[in-house]
Each structure stands twice: as C-alpha cells, then as structure tokens.
Coordinates of C-alpha atoms in Angstrom, one line a residue:
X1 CA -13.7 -8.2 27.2
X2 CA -12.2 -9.0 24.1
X3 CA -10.5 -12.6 23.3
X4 CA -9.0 -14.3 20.1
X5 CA -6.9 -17.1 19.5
X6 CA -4.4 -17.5 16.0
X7 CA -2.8 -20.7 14.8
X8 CA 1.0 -20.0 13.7
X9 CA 2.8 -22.6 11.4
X10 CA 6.3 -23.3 11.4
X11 CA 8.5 -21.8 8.0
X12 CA 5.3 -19.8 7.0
X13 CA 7.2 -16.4 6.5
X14 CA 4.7 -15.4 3.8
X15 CA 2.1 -15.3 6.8
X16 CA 4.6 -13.6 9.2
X17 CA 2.7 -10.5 10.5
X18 CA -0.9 -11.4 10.6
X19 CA -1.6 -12.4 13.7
X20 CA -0.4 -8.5 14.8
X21 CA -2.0 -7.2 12.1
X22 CA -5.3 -8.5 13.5
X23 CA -4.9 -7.3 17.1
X24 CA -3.9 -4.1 15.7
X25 CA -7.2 -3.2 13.5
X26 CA -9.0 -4.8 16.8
X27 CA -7.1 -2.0 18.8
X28 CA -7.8 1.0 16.4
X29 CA -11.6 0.2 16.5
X30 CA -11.4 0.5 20.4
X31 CA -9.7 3.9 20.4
X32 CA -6.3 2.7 22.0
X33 CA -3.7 5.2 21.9
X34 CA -1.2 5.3 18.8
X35 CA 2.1 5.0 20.4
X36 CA 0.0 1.7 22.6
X37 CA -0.8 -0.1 19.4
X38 CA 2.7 0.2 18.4
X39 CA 4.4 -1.2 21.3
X40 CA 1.8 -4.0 21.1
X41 CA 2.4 -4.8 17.4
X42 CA 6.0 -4.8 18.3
X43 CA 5.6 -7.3 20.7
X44 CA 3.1 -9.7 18.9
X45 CA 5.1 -9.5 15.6
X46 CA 8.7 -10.7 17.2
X47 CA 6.8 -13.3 19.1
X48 CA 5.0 -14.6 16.0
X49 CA 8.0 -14.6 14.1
X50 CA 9.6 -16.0 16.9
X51 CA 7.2 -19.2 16.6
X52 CA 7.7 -19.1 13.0
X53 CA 11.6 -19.3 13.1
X54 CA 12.7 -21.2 16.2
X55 CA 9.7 -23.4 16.9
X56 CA 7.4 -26.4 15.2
X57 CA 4.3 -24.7 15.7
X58 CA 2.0 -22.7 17.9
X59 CA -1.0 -20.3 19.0
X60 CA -0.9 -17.2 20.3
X61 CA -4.0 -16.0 21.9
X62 CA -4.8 -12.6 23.7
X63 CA -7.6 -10.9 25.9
X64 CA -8.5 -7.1 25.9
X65 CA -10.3 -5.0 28.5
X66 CA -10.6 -1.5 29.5
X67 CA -7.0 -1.7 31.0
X68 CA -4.6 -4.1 29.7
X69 CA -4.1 -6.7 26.7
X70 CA -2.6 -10.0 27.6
X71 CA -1.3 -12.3 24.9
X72 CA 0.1 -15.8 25.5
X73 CA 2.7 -17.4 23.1
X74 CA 2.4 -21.2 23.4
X75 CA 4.7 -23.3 21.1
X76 CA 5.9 -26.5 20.6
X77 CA 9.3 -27.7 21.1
X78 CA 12.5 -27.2 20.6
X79 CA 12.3 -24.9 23.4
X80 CA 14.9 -22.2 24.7
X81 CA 18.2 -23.7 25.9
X82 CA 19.9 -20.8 27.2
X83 CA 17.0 -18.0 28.0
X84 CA 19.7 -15.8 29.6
X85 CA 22.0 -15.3 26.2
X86 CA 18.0 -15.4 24.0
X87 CA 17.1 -11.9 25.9
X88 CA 20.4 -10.0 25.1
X89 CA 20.2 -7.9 21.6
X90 CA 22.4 -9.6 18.8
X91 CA 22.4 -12.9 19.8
X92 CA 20.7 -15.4 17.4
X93 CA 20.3 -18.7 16.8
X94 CA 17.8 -18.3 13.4
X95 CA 18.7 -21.1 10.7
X96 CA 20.4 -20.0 7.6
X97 CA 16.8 -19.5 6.0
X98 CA 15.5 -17.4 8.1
X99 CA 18.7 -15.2 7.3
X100 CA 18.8 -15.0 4.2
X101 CA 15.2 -13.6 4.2
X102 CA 16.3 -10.5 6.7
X103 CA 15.1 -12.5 10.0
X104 CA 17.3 -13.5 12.9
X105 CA 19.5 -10.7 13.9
X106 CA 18.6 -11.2 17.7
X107 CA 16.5 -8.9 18.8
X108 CA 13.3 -11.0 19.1
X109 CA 13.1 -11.5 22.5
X110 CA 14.9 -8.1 23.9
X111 CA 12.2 -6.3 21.3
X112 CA 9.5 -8.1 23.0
X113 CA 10.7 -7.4 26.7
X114 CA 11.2 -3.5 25.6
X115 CA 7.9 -3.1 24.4
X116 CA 6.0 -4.8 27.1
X117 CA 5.2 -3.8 30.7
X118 CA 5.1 -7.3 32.0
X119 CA 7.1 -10.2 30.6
X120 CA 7.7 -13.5 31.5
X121 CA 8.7 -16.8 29.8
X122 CA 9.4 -19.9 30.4
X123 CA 11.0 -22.8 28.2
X124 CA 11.8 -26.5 28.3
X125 CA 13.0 -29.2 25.5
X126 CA 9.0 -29.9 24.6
X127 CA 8.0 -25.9 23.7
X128 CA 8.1 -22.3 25.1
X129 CA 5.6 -20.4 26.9
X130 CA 5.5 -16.6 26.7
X131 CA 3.1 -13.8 28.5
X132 CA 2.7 -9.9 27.5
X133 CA 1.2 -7.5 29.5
X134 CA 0.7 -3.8 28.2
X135 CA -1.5 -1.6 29.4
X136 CA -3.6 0.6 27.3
X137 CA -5.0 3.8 27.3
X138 CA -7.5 5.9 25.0
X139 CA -6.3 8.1 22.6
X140 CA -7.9 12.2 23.4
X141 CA -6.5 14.1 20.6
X142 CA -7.4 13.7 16.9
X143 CA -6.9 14.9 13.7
X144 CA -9.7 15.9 11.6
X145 CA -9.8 15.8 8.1
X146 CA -12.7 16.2 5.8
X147 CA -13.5 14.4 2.5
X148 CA -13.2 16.8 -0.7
X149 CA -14.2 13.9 -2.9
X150 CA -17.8 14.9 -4.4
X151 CA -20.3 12.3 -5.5
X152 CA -23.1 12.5 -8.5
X153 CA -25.4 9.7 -6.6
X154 CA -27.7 10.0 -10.2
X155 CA -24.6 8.7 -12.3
X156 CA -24.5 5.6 -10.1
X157 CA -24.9 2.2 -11.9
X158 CA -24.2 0.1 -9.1
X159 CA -21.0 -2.1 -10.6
X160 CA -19.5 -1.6 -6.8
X161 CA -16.1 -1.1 -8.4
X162 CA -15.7 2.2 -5.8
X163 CA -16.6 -0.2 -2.8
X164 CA -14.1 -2.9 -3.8
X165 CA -11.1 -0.6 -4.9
X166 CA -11.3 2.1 -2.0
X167 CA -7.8 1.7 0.0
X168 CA -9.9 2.3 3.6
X169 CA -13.0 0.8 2.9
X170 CA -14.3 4.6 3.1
X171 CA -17.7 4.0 0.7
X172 CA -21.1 2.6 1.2
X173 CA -24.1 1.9 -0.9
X174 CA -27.5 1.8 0.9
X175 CA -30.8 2.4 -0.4
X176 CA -29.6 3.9 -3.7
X177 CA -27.5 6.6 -1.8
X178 CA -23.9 6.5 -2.3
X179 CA -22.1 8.2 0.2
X180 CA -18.2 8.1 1.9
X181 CA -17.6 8.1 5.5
X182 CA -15.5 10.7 6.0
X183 CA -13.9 9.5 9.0
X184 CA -12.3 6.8 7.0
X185 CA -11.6 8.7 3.6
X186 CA -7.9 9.8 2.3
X187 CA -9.0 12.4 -0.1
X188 CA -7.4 9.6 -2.6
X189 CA -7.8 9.5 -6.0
X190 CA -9.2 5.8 -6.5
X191 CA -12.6 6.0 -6.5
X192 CA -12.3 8.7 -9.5
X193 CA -10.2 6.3 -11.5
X194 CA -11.8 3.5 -11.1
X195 CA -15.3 4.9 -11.4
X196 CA -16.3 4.0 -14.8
X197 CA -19.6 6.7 -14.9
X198 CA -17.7 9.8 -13.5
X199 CA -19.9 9.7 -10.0
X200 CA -16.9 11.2 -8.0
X201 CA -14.5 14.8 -8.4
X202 CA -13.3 17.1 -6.6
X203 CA -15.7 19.3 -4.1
X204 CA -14.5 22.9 -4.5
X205 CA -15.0 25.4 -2.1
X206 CA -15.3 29.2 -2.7
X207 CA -12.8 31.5 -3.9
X208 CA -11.5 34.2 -1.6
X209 CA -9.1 36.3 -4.1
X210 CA -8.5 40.1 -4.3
X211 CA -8.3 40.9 -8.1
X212 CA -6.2 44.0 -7.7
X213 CA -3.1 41.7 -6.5
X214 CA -0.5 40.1 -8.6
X215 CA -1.8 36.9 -9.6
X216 CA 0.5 34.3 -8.7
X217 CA 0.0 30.8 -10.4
X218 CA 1.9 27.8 -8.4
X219 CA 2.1 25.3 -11.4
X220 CA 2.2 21.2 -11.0
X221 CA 4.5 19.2 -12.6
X222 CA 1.8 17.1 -14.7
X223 CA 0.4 20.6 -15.6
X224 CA 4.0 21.8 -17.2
X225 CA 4.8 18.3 -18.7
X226 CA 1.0 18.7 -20.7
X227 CA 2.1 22.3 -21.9
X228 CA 5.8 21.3 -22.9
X229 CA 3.9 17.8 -25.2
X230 CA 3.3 20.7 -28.2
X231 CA 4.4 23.9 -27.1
X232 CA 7.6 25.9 -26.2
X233 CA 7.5 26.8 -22.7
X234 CA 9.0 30.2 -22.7
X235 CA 6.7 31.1 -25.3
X236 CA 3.9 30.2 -22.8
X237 CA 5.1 31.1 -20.0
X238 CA 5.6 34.7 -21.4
X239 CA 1.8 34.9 -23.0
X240 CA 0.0 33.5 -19.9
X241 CA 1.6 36.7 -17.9
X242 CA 0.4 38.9 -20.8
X243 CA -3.1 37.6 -21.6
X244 CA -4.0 36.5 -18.1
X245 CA -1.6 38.3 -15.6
X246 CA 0.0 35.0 -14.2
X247 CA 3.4 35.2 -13.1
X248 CA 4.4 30.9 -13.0
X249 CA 6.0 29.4 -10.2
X250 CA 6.7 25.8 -10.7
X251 CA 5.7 23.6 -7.4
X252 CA 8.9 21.6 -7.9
X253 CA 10.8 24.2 -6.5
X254 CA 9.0 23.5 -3.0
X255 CA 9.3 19.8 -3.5
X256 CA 13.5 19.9 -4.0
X257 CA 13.8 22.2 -1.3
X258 CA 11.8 19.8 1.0
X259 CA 14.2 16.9 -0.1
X260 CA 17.6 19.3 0.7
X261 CA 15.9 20.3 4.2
X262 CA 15.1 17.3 5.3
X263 CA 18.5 16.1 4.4
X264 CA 20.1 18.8 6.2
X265 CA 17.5 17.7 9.4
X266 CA 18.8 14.3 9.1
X267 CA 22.4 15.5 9.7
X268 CA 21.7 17.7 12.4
X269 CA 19.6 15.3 14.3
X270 CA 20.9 12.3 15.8
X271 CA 17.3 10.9 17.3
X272 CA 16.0 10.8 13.9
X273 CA 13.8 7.6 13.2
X274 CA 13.9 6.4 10.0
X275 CA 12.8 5.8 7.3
X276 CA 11.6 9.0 7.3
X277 CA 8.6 9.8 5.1
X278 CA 8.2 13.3 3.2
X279 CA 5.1 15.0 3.1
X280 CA 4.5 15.6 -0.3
X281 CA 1.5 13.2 -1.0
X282 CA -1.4 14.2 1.5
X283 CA -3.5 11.0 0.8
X284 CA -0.7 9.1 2.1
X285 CA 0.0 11.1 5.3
X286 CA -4.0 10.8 5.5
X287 CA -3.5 7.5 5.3
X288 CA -1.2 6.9 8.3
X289 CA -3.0 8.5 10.4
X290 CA -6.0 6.8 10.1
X291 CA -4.4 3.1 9.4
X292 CA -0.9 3.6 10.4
X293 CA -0.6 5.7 13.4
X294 CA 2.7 3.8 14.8
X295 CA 4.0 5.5 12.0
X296 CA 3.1 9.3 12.6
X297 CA 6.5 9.8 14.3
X298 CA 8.3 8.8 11.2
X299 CA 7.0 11.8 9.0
X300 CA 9.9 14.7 8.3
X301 CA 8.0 17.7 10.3
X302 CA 7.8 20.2 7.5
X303 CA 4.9 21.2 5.7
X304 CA 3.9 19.5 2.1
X305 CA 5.0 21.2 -1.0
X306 CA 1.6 22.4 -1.8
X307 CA 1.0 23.9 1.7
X308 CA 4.7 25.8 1.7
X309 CA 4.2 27.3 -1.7
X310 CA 1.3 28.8 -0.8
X311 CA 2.4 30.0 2.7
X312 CA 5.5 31.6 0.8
X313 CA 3.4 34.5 -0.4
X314 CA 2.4 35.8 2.7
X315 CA 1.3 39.4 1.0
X316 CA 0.0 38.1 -1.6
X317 CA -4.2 37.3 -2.0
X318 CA -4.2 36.2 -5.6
X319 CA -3.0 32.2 -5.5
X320 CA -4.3 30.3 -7.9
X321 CA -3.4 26.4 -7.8
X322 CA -4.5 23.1 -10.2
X323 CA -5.1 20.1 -7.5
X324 CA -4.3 16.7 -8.8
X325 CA -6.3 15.5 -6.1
X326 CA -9.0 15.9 -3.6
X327 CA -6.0 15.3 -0.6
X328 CA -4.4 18.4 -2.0
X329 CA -7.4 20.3 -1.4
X330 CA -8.3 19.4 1.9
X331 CA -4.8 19.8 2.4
X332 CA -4.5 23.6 1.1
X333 CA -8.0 24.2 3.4
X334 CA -7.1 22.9 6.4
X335 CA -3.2 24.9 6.6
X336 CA -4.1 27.9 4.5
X337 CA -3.7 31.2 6.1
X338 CA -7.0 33.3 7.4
X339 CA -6.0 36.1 5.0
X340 CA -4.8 34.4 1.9
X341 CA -7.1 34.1 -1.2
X342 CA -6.7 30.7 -3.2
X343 CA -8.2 30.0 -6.3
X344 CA -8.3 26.3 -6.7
X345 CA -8.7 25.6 -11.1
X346 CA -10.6 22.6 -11.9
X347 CA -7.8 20.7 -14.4
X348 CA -10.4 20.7 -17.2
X349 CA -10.8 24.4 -16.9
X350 CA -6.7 24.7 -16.9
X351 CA -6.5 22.6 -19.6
X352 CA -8.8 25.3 -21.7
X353 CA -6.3 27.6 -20.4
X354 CA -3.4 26.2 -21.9
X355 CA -5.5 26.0 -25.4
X356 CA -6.8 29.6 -25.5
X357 CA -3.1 30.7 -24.5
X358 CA -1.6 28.2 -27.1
X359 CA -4.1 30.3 -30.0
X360 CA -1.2 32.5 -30.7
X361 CA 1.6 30.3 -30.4
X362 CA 3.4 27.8 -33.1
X363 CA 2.9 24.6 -32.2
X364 CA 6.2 22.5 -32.1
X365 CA 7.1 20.4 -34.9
X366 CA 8.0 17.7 -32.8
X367 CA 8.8 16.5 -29.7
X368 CA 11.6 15.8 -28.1
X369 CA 12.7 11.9 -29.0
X370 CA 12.5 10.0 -25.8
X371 CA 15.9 8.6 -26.0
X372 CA 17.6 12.7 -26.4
X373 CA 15.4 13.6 -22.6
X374 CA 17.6 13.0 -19.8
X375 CA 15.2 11.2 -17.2
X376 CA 17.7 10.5 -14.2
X377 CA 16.8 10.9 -11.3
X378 CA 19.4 12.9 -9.1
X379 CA 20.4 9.2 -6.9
X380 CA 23.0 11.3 -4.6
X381 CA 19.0 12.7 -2.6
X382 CA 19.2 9.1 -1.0
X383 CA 15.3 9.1 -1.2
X384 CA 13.7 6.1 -2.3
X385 CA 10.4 6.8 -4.2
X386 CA 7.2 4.1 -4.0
X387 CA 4.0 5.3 -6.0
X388 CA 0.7 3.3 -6.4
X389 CA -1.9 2.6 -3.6
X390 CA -1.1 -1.1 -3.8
X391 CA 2.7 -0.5 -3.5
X392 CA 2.6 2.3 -0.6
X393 CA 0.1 0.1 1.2
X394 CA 2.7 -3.0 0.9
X395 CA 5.5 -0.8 1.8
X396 CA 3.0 0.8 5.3
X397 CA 2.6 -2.2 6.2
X398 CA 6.6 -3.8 6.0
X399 CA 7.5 -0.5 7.4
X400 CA 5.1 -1.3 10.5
X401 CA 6.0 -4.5 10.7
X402 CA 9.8 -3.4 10.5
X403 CA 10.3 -6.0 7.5
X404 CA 11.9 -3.8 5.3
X405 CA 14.8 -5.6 3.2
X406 CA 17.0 -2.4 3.2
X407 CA 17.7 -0.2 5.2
X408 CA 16.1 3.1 4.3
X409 CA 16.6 7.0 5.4
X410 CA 14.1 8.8 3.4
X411 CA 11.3 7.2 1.1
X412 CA 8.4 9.5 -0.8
X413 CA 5.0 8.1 -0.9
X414 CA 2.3 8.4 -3.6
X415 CA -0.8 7.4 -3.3
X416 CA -0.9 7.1 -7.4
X417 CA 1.2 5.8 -9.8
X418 CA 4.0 8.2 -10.9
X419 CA 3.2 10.5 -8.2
X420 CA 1.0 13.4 -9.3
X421 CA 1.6 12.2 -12.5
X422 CA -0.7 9.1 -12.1
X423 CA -3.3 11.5 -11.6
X424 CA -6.6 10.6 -13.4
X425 CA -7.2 14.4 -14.1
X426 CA -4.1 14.7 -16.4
X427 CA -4.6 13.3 -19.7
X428 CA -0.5 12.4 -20.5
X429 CA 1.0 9.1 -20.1
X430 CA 2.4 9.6 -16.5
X431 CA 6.1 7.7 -17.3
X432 CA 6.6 10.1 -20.5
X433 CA 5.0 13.3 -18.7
X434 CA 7.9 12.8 -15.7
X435 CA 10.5 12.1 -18.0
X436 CA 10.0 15.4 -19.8
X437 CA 9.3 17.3 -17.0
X438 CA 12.5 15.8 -15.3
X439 CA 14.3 16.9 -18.2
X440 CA 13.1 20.1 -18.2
X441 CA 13.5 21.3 -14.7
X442 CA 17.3 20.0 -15.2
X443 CA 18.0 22.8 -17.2
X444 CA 15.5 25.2 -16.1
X445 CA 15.5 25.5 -12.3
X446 CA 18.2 28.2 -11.7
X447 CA 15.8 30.5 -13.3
X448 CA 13.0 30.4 -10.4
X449 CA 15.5 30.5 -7.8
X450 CA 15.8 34.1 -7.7
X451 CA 12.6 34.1 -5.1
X452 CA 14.1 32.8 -1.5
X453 CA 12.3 29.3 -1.3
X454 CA 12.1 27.7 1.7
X455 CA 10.7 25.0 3.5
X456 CA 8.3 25.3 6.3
X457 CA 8.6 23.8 9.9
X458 CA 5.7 21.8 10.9
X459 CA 4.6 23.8 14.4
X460 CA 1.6 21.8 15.1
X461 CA 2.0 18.3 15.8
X462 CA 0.7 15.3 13.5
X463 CA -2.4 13.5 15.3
X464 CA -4.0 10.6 14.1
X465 CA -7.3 10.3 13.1
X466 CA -10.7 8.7 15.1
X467 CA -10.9 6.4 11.6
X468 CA -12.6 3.1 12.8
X469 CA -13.1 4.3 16.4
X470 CA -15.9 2.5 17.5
X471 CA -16.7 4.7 21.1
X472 CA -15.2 7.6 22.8
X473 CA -15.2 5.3 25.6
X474 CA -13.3 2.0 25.9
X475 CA -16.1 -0.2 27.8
X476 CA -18.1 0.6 25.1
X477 CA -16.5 0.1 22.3
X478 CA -15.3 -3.2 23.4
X479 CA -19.2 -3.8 24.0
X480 CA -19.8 -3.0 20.5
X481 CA -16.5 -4.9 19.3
X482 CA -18.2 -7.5 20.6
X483 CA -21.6 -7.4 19.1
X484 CA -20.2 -7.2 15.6
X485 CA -18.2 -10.0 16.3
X486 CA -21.5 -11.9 17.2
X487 CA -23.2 -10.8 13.9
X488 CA -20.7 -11.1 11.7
X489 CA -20.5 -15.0 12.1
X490 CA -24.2 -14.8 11.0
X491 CA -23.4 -13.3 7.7
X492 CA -22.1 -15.6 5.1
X493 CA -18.9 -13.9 4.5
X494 CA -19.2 -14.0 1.0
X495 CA -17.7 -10.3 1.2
X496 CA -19.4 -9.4 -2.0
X497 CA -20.5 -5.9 -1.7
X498 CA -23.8 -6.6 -2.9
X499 CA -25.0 -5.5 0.7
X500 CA -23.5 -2.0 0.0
X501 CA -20.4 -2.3 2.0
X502 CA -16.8 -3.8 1.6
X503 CA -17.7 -6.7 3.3
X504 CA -19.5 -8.7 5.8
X505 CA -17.2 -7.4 8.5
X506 CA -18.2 -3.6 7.1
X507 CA -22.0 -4.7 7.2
X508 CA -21.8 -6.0 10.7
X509 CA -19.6 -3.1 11.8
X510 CA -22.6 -0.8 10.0
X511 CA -25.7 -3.1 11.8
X512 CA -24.3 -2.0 15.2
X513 CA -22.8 1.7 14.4
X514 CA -25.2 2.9 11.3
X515 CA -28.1 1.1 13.0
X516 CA -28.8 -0.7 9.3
X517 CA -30.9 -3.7 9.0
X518 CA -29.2 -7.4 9.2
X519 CA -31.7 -8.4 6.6
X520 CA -29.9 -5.7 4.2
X521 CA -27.8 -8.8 2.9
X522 CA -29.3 -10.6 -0.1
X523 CA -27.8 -14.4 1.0
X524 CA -28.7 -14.2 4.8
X525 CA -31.6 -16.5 4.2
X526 CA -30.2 -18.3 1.6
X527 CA -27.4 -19.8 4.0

C-alpha cells in the first residue's frame, strides 16, 4: 500500500497541477494502465484546482493498492451551497480571477464525477469533503523502442552536464561507465548538444542496399538549406544525379502532405480529440509514450514523414537518408519494410558530399538578403508549431493537465529548437536555414509533385512504453515503491548528480532496481 498527503494553498494557480502530477509519476512506476492514469489525473487536477479557486485552503491525500486509489479532498470553508447546480457542466461560481486565467467554466465537479468510479461529497459553510474511488488495472501491452544514441565512455570527463540536461532522466554514471537506460531514452538529441567532449552520436546499423537499383536520396530540410547557403540548387541537384546516381526527393513533400491529410481527417471525423499532435518528431512521440501516455490517443494516426517517404518506394532497395537524430533512426528501424535497403549517411559524411559535388560548381556570389526571402508560414494549415525540449515539455504537460489557454486543433512538436533545424549535426543557424528553406520550397514544390505522394495510415496501434515500470506485477512494484520511498529520505536530497544519477530519487530508485550500493553517495555520511 501506497499513501501520500499534499498541502494546497488558496490563489496558488502557479502550483495548480502538482499534486496530480505526483500521483501520476507514482502511478507510471507501478505499471497502471494509460487510459487509468488519465482518468485519475483528471480527477485530482479539477479537485486541486477546485481547492485552489473556491476554497481557503486544503490537503488532498490518497492511498494506492493492487486494486483501487482512493483520494480525499478536505478543504476549509466556504463550502458548497447548492451541490445540486455545482455537479451540472457550465455552471460556475469561480471569481473574476480565476477567469481571466482560463479557470471556472464549470466543469470541475461533473469532470471529477465522470472520471471516477465512486464519488461522493459532502459540504457545509466550514469546508467541503470529497472522496475518489478508481480502480486500476496493469498495463500488458508495450511499445518497445531502442536507444540509437551511441556513447564513447573514454571521452568522458565527468562535468554531469548529460545527467542534468537529459529530458527523462535516461543516463547514469557508475563506476566510470556511462551508460542510458534504454527504457527511459527518447532517441533525443540533448545529450549530443550539451555534451561538451563528443561522448554521444548516432549508433548506425548495417546497410542492406542493392547497388544495381536507382538510388533514391530522400533529402532533409536542414540538409537543402546548407547546400542552397553557397550554391545554386539546380546546379546541384543536376550534378549529384550525374556524379553519384542520386535522384533527390525533398522530405518536405511527406511532411505537407501529412499536414493536408490530417486536415482532411479532421473534417471527416467528428470524434476527433484535439489537439491533435502530428507525428513528425519521433523523440516527442517517444516521449509520450513513456511520460505522457494519457496523451497517446491524441496523436494523428498516420506514419511520420521519415517513415512514409521511405515506405513510398516500395520497389525500390536503394534509400539513402541523412538522420538529424537518433529518434529518426530508431524510427526508420523499427517501421522499415523487411525487403527495403536503407542507407542511413552520417551528416558529416553528407556534408563531404555536398563539397566534392560543389568542386565543379560556381559558388554564388551572394546570398539571398534576408529581408528579399519570403519566410511565412502558410497560417491557413491551422497548425500551431512548439520546438525546444523545454517548450514541448511545458506544452505536454498543459496539454495533460488540459490548461491550455487556446483552444488548439493541430500543434507539431519538436524535440529541438527550429525543428530538425535545431539539430546539433547541421552546422547553419537554424532561424536563417528555415527561412531559406521556406522560401525555397515556395517556389519549388510543384516540381516534385509529379511522383503521387501520399501519406500513410497508421495500422498498428500506438502503445506506451514500460519507461519507469517498477514490476510486471502490481504487489510488487508497490513493495518496491515503497522501499525507495524508505531510502530516499536517507539521502540528503542534495540532487547533485555527483552519485551518477539525476537525483537522490534516481539513486534510491537505482539502490532497489540496479541493486547499487547506498554508500555510492559522497554526502550520506556527511549528513
């Protein structure tokens, strides 16, 4: 058995969330079943904001076993005068504050009731007392998804920048051997641009390609925007076919036709639940599945742009494709088909490419001025674009929390900034590579669109991953949930690092998984 208790202050909207936030990473460690943990964070959130509106104070406390969670909502005064007209959806009696932040349209209470199995309250002038009941279950099907980030232990100098900066806490340092847990990884690009010795890059696997095949060469946008800096594209693109064999398809061609699909799914579906998210960064789908499960259901169910270019050639056994990221590659592995060849390019190889092509070409005079490159974005998409790991993490966890200011139909997530463009492995600045890449495909699109493009319906479903799963079974888990609790309020919770993991809940998590030694932390006796 599980218990906790939270304090919740009146008018602390900034804090609004946390409590929920808590319960849920307790529930993800015990293996409780995605669509479980998002009825519960549901539930927990309204009430907690509830107490934060309406009331002067509270606690909300829960207990978790192998069946059910129970939380109780305690909170003084003013109480509840008419509970009757509190449960129906719309009605609201939220101060003007609480308004104008996006709170208090009403559907506190009838949220909660929907999302719990047993409900019950009961108020009078000196507070308001509120039980939830869910019951849980396990979750049996997962995802898996394997790390392609690859690590040079000997460059190590032990600055713990990596174990800091990773978004999922994914990398550990004991006894002089760095190493990611895969189960918790992203395939992210942080840890290689933040890593100031080069320690991680991309893990390549073998190349499967038949050489008498048309090679076919599905180009990123960073990759066109470094060619079109100094050089004249059609001159390139016709001396690449001639010295190498590559016939160019530009991957943007895959990402706007995922953008008009989805956009036609939205019209033709009426259950749709928005925002909905479009595949095209793989970290960040990665991402909610092992952190955000509740939100699985809110992903467009088509293929990434990566995955559908490559799927488009179906004859063909001669791909060859420049990741900006290890999540693209894991990506391309894990949906490629049996019989198709890809030949992923390391970007420093492509970028020798580009240079012995460029030989025999006159270098531009000079670029295009900044302020003659039409950078619009086309606004009539309706898509809503949010790039950085600190940004999409923000917007995850508003979107979970349903605290979005706007309402939203289709948002793209990057995990870096710029999208691909933020990519540590292309060497432009990533605002002035999309703005000349943008202005480019303007006028050049039409002439790729000869090949039929289009995007690919997602037949297997979207599971989410074991991430912190602590046991296959519940009872167990909760045992071990419970033993890390115990040692972690031995540790100083300095959450330095210096230990080798994120932090003293990390260590304690590691003492009782990883079987490492307690005495691993340097302040233990010093405390």
């Amino acid at each position: 058995m599980i218990t906790g208790s939270y304090s919740v202050k009146k008018g602390d909207y900034l804090s609004g969330g946390q409590v929920s936030s808590k319960i849920k990473e307790i529930l993800s460690k015990l293996g409780i079943a995605s669509e479980i943990i998002r009825k519960i964070m549901i539930a927990v959130y309204e009430a907690e904001m509830n107490v934060i509106i309406h009331s002067y104070g509270g606690e909300i406390s829960f207990v978790i076993d192998d069946e059910k969670i129970e939380v109780t909502v305690k909170d003084t005064g003013p109480g509840i005068p008419r509970i009757d007209l509190a449960i129906q959806e719309g009605y609201s009696t939220a101060p003007d504050e609480a308004k104008e932040m996006g709170f208090g349209a009403g559907m506190g209470l009838p949220n909660i009731k929907k999302n719990s199995d047993y409900f019950v309250i009961h108020s009078e002038p000196t507070g308001t007392l509120l039980k939830i009941l869910i019951l849980v279950k396990s979750d049996k099907d997962f995802s898996k998804v394997d790390s392609y980030v690859h690590v040079t232990v000997e460059k190590c100098k032990k600055c713990l920048r990596c174990i800091s900066r990773c978004p999922t806490e994914a990398i550990r340092l004991y006894e002089n051997n760095l190493h990611i847990l895969s189960h918790h990884c992203i395939n992210c690009n942080e840890c290689i641009r933040i890593c100031p010795t080069r320690v991680f890059d991309l893990k390549y696997y073998e190349k499967n390609c038949k050489e008498d095949k048309q090679k076919i060469f599905i180009a990123p946008s960073p990759w066109i925007a470094s060619v079109l800096i100094n050089y004249s594209w059609e001159e390139f693109e016709e001396e690449i076919y001639h010295k190498k064999g590559f016939k160019i398809f530009p991957l943007a061609l895959w990402e706007d036709v995922l953008i008009e699909e989805t956009q036609r799914y939205i019209e033709n579906n009426e259950k749709v639940k928005f925002p909905l998210i479009l595949p095209v960064c793989p970290a960040v789908l990665y991402w909610i599945q092992t952190e955000y499960p509740a939100l699985i259901e809110n992903i467009a169910p088509y293929l990434g742009p990566v995955e559908t270019a490559i799927n488009s050639f179906p004859e063909q056994r001669n791909i060859s494709f420049v990741p900006s990221c290890p999540a693209q590659m894991s990506a391309i592995n894990s949906n490629k088909n049996s019989n198709m060849g890809i030949n992923m390019i390391p970007p420093q190889e492509s970028y020798e490419v580009i240079k012995d092509i460029c030989k025999s070409i006159n270098k531009k005079k000079e670029i295009d001025k900044i302020h003659n490159i039409d950078g619009k974005k086309n606004e009539s998409d309706g898509v809503i674009t949010v790039s950085g790991i600190e940004q999409v993490k923000t917007f995850l966890e508003n979107m979970e929390k349903k605290k979005l200011p706007i309402h939203i139909k289709t948002v793209e997530l990057y995990a870096c900034y710029n999208g691909c463009f933020g990519s540590p492995y292309w060497i432009e600045e990533p605002t002035m590579a999309k703005i000349i890449f943008d202005s480019f495909w303007k006028k050049q699109r039409q002439r790729y669109e000869k090949k039929k493009i289009d995007a690919i319906f997602r037949v297997s479903t979207i599971n989410s991953r074991k991430g912190v799963r602590l046991d296959e079974d519940v009872i167990v888990a909760i045992q071990k949930l419970s033993e890390i609790e115990k040692i972690n309020k031995k540790l100083p919770g300095y959450d330095c690092g210096v230990c080798g993991a994120p932090s003293c809940l990390n260590f304690a998590e590691d003492i009782v998984v990883m079987q490492k030694d307690i005495n691993g932390c340097p302040y233990l006796n010093k405390t």
